[in-house]
XYZ file of C-alpha atoms in Angstrom:
599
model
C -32.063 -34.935 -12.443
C -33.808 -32.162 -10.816
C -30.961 -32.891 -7.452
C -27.962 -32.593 -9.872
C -29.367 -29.717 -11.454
C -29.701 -27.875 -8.203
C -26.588 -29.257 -6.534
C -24.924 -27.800 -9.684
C -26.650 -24.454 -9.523
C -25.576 -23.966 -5.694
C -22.290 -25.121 -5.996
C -21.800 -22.142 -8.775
C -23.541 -19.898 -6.337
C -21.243 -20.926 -3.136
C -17.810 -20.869 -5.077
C -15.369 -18.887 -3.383
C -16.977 -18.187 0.137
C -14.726 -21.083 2.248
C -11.628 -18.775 2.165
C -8.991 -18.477 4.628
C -5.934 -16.474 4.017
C -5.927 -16.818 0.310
C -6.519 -20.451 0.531
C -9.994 -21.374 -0.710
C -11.848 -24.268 0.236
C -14.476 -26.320 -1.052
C -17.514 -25.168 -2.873
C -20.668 -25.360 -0.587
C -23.864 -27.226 -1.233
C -27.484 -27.408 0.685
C -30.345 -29.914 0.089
C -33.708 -30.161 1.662
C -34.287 -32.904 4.534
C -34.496 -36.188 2.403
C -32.528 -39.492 3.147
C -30.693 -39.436 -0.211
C -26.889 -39.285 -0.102
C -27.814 -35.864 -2.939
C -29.490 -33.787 0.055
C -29.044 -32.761 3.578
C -30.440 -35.179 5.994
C -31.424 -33.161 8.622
C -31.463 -35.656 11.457
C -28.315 -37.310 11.252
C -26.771 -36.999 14.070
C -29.081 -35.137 15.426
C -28.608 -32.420 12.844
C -25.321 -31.509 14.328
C -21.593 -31.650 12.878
C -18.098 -30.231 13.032
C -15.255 -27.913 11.668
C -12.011 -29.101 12.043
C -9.366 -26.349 12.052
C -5.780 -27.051 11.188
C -3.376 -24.142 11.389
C 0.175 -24.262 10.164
C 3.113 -22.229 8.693
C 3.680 -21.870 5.214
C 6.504 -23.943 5.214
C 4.907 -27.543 3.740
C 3.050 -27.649 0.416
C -0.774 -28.366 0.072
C -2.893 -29.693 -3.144
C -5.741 -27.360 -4.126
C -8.171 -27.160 -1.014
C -10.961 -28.954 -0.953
C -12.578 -28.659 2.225
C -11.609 -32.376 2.794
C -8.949 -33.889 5.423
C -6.425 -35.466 2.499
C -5.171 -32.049 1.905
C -1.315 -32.333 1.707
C 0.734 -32.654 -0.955
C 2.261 -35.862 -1.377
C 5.213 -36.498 0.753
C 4.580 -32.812 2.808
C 3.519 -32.779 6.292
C 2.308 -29.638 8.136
C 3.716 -27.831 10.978
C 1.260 -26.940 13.230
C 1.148 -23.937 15.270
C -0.450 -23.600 18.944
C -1.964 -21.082 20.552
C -3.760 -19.226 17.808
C -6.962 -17.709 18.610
C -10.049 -18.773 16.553
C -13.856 -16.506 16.851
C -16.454 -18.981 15.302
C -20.020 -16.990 15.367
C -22.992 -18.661 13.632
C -25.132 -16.270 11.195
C -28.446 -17.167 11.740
C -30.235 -14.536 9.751
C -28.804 -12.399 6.743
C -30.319 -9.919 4.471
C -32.708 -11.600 2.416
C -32.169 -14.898 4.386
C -34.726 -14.555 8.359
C -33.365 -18.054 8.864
C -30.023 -19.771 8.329
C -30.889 -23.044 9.696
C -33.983 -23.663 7.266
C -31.998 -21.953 3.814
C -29.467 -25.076 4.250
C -31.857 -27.622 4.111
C -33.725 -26.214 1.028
C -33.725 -24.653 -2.249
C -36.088 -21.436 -1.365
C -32.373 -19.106 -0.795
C -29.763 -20.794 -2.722
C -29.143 -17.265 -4.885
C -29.171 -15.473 -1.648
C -26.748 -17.796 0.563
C -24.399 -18.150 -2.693
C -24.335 -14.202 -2.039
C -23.041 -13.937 1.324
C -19.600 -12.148 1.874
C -17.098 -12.836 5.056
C -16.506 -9.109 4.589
C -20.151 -8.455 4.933
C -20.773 -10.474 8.042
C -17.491 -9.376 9.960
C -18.836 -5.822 9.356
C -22.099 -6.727 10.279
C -21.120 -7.602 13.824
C -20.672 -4.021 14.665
C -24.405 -3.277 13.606
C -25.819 -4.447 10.204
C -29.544 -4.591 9.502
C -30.830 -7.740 8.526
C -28.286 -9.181 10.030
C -28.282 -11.689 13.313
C -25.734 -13.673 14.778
C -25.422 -16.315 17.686
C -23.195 -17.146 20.461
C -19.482 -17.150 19.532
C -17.143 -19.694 20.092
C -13.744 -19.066 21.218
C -10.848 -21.559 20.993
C -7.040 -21.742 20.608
C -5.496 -24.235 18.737
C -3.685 -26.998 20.509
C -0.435 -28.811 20.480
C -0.959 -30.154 16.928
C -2.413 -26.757 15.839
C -5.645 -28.373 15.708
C -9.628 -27.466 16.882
C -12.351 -29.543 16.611
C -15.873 -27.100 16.658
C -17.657 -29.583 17.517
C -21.765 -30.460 17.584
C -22.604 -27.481 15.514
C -26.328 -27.040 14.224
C -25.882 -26.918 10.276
C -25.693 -23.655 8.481
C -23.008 -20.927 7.880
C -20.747 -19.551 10.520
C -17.944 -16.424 9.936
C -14.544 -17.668 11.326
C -12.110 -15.034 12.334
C -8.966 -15.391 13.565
C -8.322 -12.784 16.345
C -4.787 -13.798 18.081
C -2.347 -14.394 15.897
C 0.334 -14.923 18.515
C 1.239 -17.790 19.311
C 2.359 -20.018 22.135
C 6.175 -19.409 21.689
C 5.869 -16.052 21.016
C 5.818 -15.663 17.123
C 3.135 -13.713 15.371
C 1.686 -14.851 12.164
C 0.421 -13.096 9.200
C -3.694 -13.197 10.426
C -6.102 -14.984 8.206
C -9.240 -13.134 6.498
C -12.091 -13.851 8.074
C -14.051 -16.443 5.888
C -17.603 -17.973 6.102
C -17.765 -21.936 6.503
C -20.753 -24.075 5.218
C -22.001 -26.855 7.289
C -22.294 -28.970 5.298
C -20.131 -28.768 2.033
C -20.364 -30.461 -1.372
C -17.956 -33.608 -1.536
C -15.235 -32.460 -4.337
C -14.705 -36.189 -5.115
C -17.853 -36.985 -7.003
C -19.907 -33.803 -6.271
C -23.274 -36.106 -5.238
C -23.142 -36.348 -1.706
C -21.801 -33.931 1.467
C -18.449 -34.150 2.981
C -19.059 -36.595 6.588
C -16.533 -37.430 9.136
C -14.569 -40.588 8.647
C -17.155 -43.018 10.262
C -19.501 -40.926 8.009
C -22.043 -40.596 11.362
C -21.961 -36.584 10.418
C -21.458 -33.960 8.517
C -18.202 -32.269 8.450
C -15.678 -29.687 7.051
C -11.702 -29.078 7.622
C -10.127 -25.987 7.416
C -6.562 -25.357 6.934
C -5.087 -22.001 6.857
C -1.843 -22.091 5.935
C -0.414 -18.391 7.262
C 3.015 -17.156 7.185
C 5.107 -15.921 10.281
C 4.295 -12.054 10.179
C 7.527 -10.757 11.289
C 8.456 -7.258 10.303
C 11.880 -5.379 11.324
C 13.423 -2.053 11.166
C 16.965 -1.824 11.483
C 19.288 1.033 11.377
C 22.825 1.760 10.452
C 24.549 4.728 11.811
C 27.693 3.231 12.917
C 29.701 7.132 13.333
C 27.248 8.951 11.502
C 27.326 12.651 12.380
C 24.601 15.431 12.089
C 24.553 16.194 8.431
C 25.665 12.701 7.411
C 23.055 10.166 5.998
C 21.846 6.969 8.084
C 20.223 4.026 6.037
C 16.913 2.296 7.351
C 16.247 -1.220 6.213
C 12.700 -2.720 6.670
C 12.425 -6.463 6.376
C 8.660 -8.189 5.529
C 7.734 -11.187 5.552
C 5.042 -12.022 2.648
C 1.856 -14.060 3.112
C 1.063 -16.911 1.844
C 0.872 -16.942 -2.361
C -0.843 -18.920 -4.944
C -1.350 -18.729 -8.533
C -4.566 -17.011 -10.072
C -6.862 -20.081 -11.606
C -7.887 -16.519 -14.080
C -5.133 -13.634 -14.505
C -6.727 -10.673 -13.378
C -5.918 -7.168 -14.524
C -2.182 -8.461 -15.672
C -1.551 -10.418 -12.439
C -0.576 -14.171 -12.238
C -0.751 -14.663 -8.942
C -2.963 -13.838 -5.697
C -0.538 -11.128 -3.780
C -2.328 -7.956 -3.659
C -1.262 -5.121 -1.668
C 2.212 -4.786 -0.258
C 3.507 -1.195 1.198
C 5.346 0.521 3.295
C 4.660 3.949 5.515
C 7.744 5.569 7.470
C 7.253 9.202 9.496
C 10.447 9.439 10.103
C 11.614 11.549 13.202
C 11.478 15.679 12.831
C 15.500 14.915 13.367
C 15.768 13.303 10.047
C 15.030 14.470 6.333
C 14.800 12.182 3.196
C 16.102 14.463 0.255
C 14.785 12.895 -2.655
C 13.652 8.986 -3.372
C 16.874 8.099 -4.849
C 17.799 6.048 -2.249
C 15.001 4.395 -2.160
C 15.383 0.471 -2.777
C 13.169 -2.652 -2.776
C 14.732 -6.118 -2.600
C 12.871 -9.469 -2.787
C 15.091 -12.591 -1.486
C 16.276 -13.566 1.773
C 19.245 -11.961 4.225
C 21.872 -14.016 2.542
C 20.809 -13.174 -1.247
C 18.539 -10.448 -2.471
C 17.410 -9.526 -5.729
C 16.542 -5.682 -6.221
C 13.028 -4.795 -7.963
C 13.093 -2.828 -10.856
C 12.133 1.236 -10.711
C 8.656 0.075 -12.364
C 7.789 -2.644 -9.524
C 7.502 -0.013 -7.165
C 6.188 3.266 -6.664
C 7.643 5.675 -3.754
C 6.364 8.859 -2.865
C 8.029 11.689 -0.660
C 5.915 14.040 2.094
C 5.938 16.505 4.223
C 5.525 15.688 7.845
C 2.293 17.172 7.766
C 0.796 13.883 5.907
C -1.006 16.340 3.018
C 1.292 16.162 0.801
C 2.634 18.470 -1.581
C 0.448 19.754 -5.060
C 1.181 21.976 -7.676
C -1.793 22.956 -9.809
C -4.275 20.074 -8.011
C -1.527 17.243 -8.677
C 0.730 15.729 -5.842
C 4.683 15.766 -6.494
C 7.130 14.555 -4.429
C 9.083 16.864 -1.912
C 11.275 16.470 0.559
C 10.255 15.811 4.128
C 9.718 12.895 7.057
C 6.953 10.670 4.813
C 8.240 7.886 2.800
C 5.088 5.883 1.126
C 6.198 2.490 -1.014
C 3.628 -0.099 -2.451
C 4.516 -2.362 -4.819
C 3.015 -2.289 -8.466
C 1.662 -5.513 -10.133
C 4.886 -6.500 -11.939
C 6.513 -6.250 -8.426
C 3.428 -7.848 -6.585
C 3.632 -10.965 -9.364
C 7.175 -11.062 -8.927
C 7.553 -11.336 -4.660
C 4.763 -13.898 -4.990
C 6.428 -16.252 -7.515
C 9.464 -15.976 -4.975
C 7.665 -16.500 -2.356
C 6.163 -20.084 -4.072
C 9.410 -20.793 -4.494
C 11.424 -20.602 -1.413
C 8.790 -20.020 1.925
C 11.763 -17.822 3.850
C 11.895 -14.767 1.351
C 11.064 -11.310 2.569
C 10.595 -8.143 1.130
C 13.373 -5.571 1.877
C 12.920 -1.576 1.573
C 16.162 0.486 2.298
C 16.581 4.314 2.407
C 18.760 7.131 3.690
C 17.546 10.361 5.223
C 19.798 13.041 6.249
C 20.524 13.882 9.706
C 19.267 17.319 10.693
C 19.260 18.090 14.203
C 21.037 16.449 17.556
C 18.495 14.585 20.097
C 17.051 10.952 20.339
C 15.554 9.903 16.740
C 12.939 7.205 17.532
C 11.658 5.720 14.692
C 8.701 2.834 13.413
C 7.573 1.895 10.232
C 4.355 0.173 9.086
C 3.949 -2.735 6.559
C 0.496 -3.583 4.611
C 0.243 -6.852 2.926
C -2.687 -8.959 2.216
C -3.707 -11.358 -0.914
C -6.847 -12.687 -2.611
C -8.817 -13.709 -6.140
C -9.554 -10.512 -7.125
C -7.982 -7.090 -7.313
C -6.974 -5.404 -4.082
C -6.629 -2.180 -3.209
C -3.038 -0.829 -2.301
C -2.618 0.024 1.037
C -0.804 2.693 1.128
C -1.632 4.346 -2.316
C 1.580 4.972 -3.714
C 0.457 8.448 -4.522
C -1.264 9.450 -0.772
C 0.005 8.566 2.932
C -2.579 6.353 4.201
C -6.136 7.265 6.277
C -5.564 4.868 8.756
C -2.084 3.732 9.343
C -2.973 0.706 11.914
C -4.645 -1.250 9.073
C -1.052 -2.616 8.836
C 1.151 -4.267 11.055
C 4.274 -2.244 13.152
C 7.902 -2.600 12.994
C 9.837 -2.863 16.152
C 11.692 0.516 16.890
C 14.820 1.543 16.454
C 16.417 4.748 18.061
C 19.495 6.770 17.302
C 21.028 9.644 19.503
C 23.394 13.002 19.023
C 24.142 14.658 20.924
C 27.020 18.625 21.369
C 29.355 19.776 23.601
C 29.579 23.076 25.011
C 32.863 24.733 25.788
C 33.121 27.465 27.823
C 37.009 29.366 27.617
C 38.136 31.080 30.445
C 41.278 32.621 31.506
C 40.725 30.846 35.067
C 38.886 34.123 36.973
C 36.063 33.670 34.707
C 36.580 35.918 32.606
C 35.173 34.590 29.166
C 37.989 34.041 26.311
C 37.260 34.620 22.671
C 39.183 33.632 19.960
C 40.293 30.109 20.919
C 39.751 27.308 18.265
C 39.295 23.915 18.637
C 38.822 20.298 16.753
C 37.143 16.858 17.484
C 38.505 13.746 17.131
C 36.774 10.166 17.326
C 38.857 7.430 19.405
C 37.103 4.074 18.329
C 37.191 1.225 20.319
C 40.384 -0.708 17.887
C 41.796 2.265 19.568
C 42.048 4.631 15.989
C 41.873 8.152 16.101
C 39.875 10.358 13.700
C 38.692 14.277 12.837
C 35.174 14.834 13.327
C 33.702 17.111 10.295
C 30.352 18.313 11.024
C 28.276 19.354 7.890
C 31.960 20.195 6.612
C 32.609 22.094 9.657
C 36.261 21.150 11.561
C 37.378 23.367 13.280
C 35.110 25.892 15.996
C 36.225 28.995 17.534
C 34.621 30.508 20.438
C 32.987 33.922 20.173
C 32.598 36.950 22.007
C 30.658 35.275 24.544
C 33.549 32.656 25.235
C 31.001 30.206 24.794
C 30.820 27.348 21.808
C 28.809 24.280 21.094
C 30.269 21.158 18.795
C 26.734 20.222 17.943
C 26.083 17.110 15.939
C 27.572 14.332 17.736
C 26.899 10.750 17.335
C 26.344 9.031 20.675
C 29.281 7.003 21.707
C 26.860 3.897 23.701
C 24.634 3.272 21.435
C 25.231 1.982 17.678
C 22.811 0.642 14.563
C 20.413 0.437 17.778
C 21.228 -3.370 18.272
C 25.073 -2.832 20.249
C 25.214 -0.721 23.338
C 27.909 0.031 25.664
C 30.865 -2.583 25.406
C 28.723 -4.836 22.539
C 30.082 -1.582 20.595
C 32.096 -2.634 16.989
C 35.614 -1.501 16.812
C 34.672 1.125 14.493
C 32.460 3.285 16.977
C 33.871 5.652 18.582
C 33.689 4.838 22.498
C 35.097 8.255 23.314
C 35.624 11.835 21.699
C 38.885 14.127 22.282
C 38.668 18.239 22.417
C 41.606 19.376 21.312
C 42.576 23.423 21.143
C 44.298 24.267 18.013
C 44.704 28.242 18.719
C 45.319 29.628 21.899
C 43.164 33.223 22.559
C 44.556 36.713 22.482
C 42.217 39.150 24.427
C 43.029 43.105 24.606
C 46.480 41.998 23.825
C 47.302 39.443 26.068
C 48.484 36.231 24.860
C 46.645 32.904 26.484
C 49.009 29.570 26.759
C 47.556 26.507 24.857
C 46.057 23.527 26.195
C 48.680 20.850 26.363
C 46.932 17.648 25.933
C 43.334 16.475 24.622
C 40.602 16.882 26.724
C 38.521 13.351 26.730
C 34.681 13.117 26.769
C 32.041 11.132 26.093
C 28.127 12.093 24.814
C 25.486 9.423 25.853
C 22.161 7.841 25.648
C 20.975 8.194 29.499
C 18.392 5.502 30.390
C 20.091 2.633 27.762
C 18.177 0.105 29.222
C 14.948 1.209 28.296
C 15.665 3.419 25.524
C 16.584 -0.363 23.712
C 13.293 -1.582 24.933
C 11.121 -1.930 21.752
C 7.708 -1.646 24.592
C 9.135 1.452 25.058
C 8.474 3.392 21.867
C 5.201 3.356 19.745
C 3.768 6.009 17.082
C -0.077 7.697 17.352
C -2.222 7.687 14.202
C -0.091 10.799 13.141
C 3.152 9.377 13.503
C 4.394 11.469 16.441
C 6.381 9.902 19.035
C 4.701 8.883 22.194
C 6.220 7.003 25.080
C 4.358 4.624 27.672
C 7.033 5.447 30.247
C 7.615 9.092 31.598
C 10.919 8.829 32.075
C 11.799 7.945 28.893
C 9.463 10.494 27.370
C 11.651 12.808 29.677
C 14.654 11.520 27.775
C 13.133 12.416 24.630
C 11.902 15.828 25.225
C 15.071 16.983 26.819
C 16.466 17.037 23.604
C 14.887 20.430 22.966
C 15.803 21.692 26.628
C 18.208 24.877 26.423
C 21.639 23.699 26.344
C 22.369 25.364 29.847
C 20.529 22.291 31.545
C 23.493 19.988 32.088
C 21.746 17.028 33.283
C 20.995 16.870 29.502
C 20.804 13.298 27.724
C 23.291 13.629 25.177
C 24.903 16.776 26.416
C 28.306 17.525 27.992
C 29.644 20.710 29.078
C 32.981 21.089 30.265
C 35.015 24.649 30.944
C 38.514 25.266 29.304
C 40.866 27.560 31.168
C 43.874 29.296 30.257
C 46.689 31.349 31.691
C 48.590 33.968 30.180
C 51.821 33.925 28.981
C 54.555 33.643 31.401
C 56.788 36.336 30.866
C 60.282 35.362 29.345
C 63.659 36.476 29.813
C 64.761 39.145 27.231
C 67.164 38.086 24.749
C 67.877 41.681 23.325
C 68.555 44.888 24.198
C 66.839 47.402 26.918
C 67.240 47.923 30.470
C 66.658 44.695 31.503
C 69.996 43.202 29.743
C 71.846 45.800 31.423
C 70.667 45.250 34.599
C 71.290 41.424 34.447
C 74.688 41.785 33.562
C 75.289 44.277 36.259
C 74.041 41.684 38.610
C 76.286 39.357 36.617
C 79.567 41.377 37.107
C 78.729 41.739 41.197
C 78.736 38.034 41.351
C 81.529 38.047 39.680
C 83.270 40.464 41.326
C 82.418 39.173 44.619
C 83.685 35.862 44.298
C 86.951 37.607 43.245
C 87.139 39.649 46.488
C 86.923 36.242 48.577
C 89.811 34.283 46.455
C 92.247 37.063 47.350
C 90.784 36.863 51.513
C 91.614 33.548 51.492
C 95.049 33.859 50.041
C 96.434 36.524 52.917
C 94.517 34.272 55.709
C 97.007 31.185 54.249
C 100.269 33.541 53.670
């Protein structure tokens, strides 16, 4: 009686502290050092057993976990994933616990090791009083997406998993850390300890089931000018989801947290959130949240924010903070039981401000658990610390100007002459270029004008460069001049045909690189290679630099009028048809020579 009644007690106690990604295990247990099958028998085999690790995709179904090796559903097979990295470090003192190894094997600390957090131990190993830890043990998982920690001293250890990439290249969603009990209560009768098959030790399995963390950013911009809108669509994978055992707060189900942060480029401007749209489902089929399943918030690209009397509002600027409310939290993670593949979609269109290379990453925060989490980012305030979440690839965009110098061929600058753009796209259409409603430019006093805005003509939604181009980019612009110039009275002779010309991304190769690009802690734009950090700082170079990215200069030269022959009146007329008559009157003269001669 007095074994069941403290089994029972411990097993309340330990609830809840095998997790792993969501995915709780069994309820732990500890007896003192007697041969009964009730308590821990300290000397079988040699007081030493295992933790067997499984890891595997989301993809298969499970029953509830129970710390035991028959944990598939029926029919459902796992597939395993190799290569992840696993950090197992035993705890062999905790606060209110000086030894580990002994608190297992008795009753004296059952309150105190039902008390122990994962989140309190991981913390711990960066300096925690009261706290001591042994040698850890570091293993990726093999070709079945299995490890075996084997020969382990009983008592608690913190597993962490700290490489989620793995062998072919895919990164998964990484699991919390969690604390495993060695050994843990049997769920099948609750009397005894889990053992190996042969039953010659104790042991415990472990299978996280994690989902493939893959997060994108794509762009479309396909002949989008300066002044036009782009659209940014980030795609998110979501972890792993279960149903609550106990609703909490108005939730069903154990998803969390799930945001987005953007700084967009200093190039770009969102104008308000309406644009702003979340989508659960996959690429083929979405299904778009409701207003109340999300909340957005616009800043300023100084990451304070914007308050009127103490409170933020939204404003215009290069922030854009999303995090899902707990209607739209309950709702991703029902989809997400449903079908494994769906993702979380968040689309939005910022204006185009300024010509030069856009850059631009976003960052994605998503985690689940029992209780209530908090929502990284806060829909109301950018986030503290940004890398908590997990980076998009990047995705650049380029425009680029023209700058037209008119001259009537000794240099001397023109004024006065006016000119349009047109787009030739690769399907070989031709089309005016309007540039925040501009369409026509004229060149000033100075001679001098720049078509400024400019989409580049190699590079398109990021993904199709050079000839990959769609038949709707424009692979080359035309200058054409509508209105010759008249200086100090002299009339200047049009340009006959278009003059072709291309603007450009320089450096293609590794602008397209995502290594290329990554954000600091404030969002500005850094660049691991100099020469493409050249690139983008040239953007702000004065135009006169013509080894500009995205730059072209060309110089258009005109003649005067030739003069014409008079049609009317004046001396001129006269004198012609004076010369006229002596032509005439001259060939006369010869006729009658020629008749004498043959007389």
């Amino acid at each position: 009686m007095k074994n069941s009644i403290r089994k029972s007690a411990i097993a309340t106690l330990a609830a809840g502290t095998l997790l792993f990604s969501g995915v709780a295990a069994s309820t732990a247990a500890f007896a003192q050092d007697q041969v009964p099958a009730s308590v821990v028998d300290a000397n079988l085999n040699g007081g030493k057993g295992t933790i067997h690790l499984v890891k595997y995709d989301d993809s298969k179904g499970t029953k509830d976990p129970t710390g035991t090796k028959d944990q598939f559903a029926d029919g459902q097979t796992p597939n395993p994933i190799k290569g992840i990295e696993f950090t197992l470090t035993p705890i062999t003192a905790a606060p209110g616990i000086p030894s580990v190894a002994d608190a297992v094997k008795s009753n004296d600390k059952i309150k105190e090791l039902g008390a122990l957090q994962a989140s309190a131990a991981e913390a711990a190993l960066k300096g925690g009083a009261g706290w001591t830890f042994g040698n850890p043990i570091v293993q990726k998982t093999g070709e079945n997406g299995e490890i075996n920690f084997a020969d382990l001293p009983l008592g608690v250890y913190l597993l962490q998993e700290t490489n989620s990439k793995a062998a072919d290249g895919k990164t998964y969603k990484g699991a919390a850390a969690s604390l495993v009990y060695l050994p843990t209560t049997n769920p099948k009768d609750q009397s005894s300890w889990i053992k190996s098959e042969k039953g010659d030790q104790y042991a415990v399995w472990v299978y996280p089931k994690n989902s493939l963390e893959n997060n994108v950013k794509a762009v479309e911009d396909t002949n989008k000018e300066v002044g036009e809108t782009v659209t940014y669509t980030i795609s998110a994978t979501v972890p792993t989801s279960k149903k609550l055992k106990t609703p909490f707060e108005g939730r069903e189900y154990d998803l969390n947290e799930f945001g987005f942060w953007d700084n967009l480029d200093e190039k770009l401007q969102l104008l308000d959130a309406k644009s702003v749209k979340v989508s659960v489902g996959t690429d083929a089929q979405k299904t778009q949240l409701e207003p109340a399943d999300f909340a957005s918030t616009i800043y300023k690209g100084d990451g304070k924010g914007v308050k009127e009397d103490g409170k933020d509002v939204k404003a215009t600027g290069q922030e854009l903070v999303v995090a899902l409310t707990n209607s739209g939290l309950d709702k991703v993670a029902k989809a997400k039981i449903a079908d494994s593949t769906v993702k979380v979609y968040l689309e939005f269109s910022p204006k185009v401000m300024a010509s030069g290379l856009a850059p631009n990453q976003a960052i994605v925060v998503k985690n689940n658990g029992e209780g209530k989490g908090t929502t990284i980012p806060e829909p109301t305030n950018p986030p503290e610390n940004p890398d908590k979440g997990e980076k998009t690839n990047t995705v650049v965009t380029g425009w680029g100007k023209i700058e037209i110098t008119k001259t009537d061929g000794d240099k001397k600058k023109l004024k006065g002459a006016e000119f349009e753009v047109y787009g030739i796209t690769k399907g070989g259409k031709k089309e005016k270029i309007s540039i925040n409603g501009q369409d026509k430019w004229t060149t000033p006093d100075s001679g001098v004008v720049t078509i400024d805005g400019l989409h580049a003509n190699n590079l398109e939604d990021f993904t199709k460069t050079g000839e990959s181009i769609s038949n709707d980019q424009y692979k080359s612009y035309e200058l054409l001049e509508t209105k010759a110039p008249v200086v100090d009275g002299v009339q200047y002779e049009l340009n006959r045909t278009p003059i072709p010309f291309t603007i450009e991304v320089k450096e293609l190769t590794k602008v397209t690189t995502e290594e290329t690009w990554t954000l600091d802690a404030q969002g500005n734009v850094v660049s691991k290679d100099s020469a493409v950090k050249t690139t983008v700082e040239s953007v702000s170079t004065p135009a006169s630099d013509k080894t500009l990215s995205l730059f072209k200069a060309t110089e258009v030269v005109n003649i005067p009028v030739k003069p014409k022959l008079p049609l009317t009146g004046g001396a001129g007329i006269a004198a012609f048809g004076i010369l006229g008559l002596a032509v005439i009157g001259g060939g006369l003269y010869a006729a009658k020579r020629n008749e004498k001669k043959n007389a």
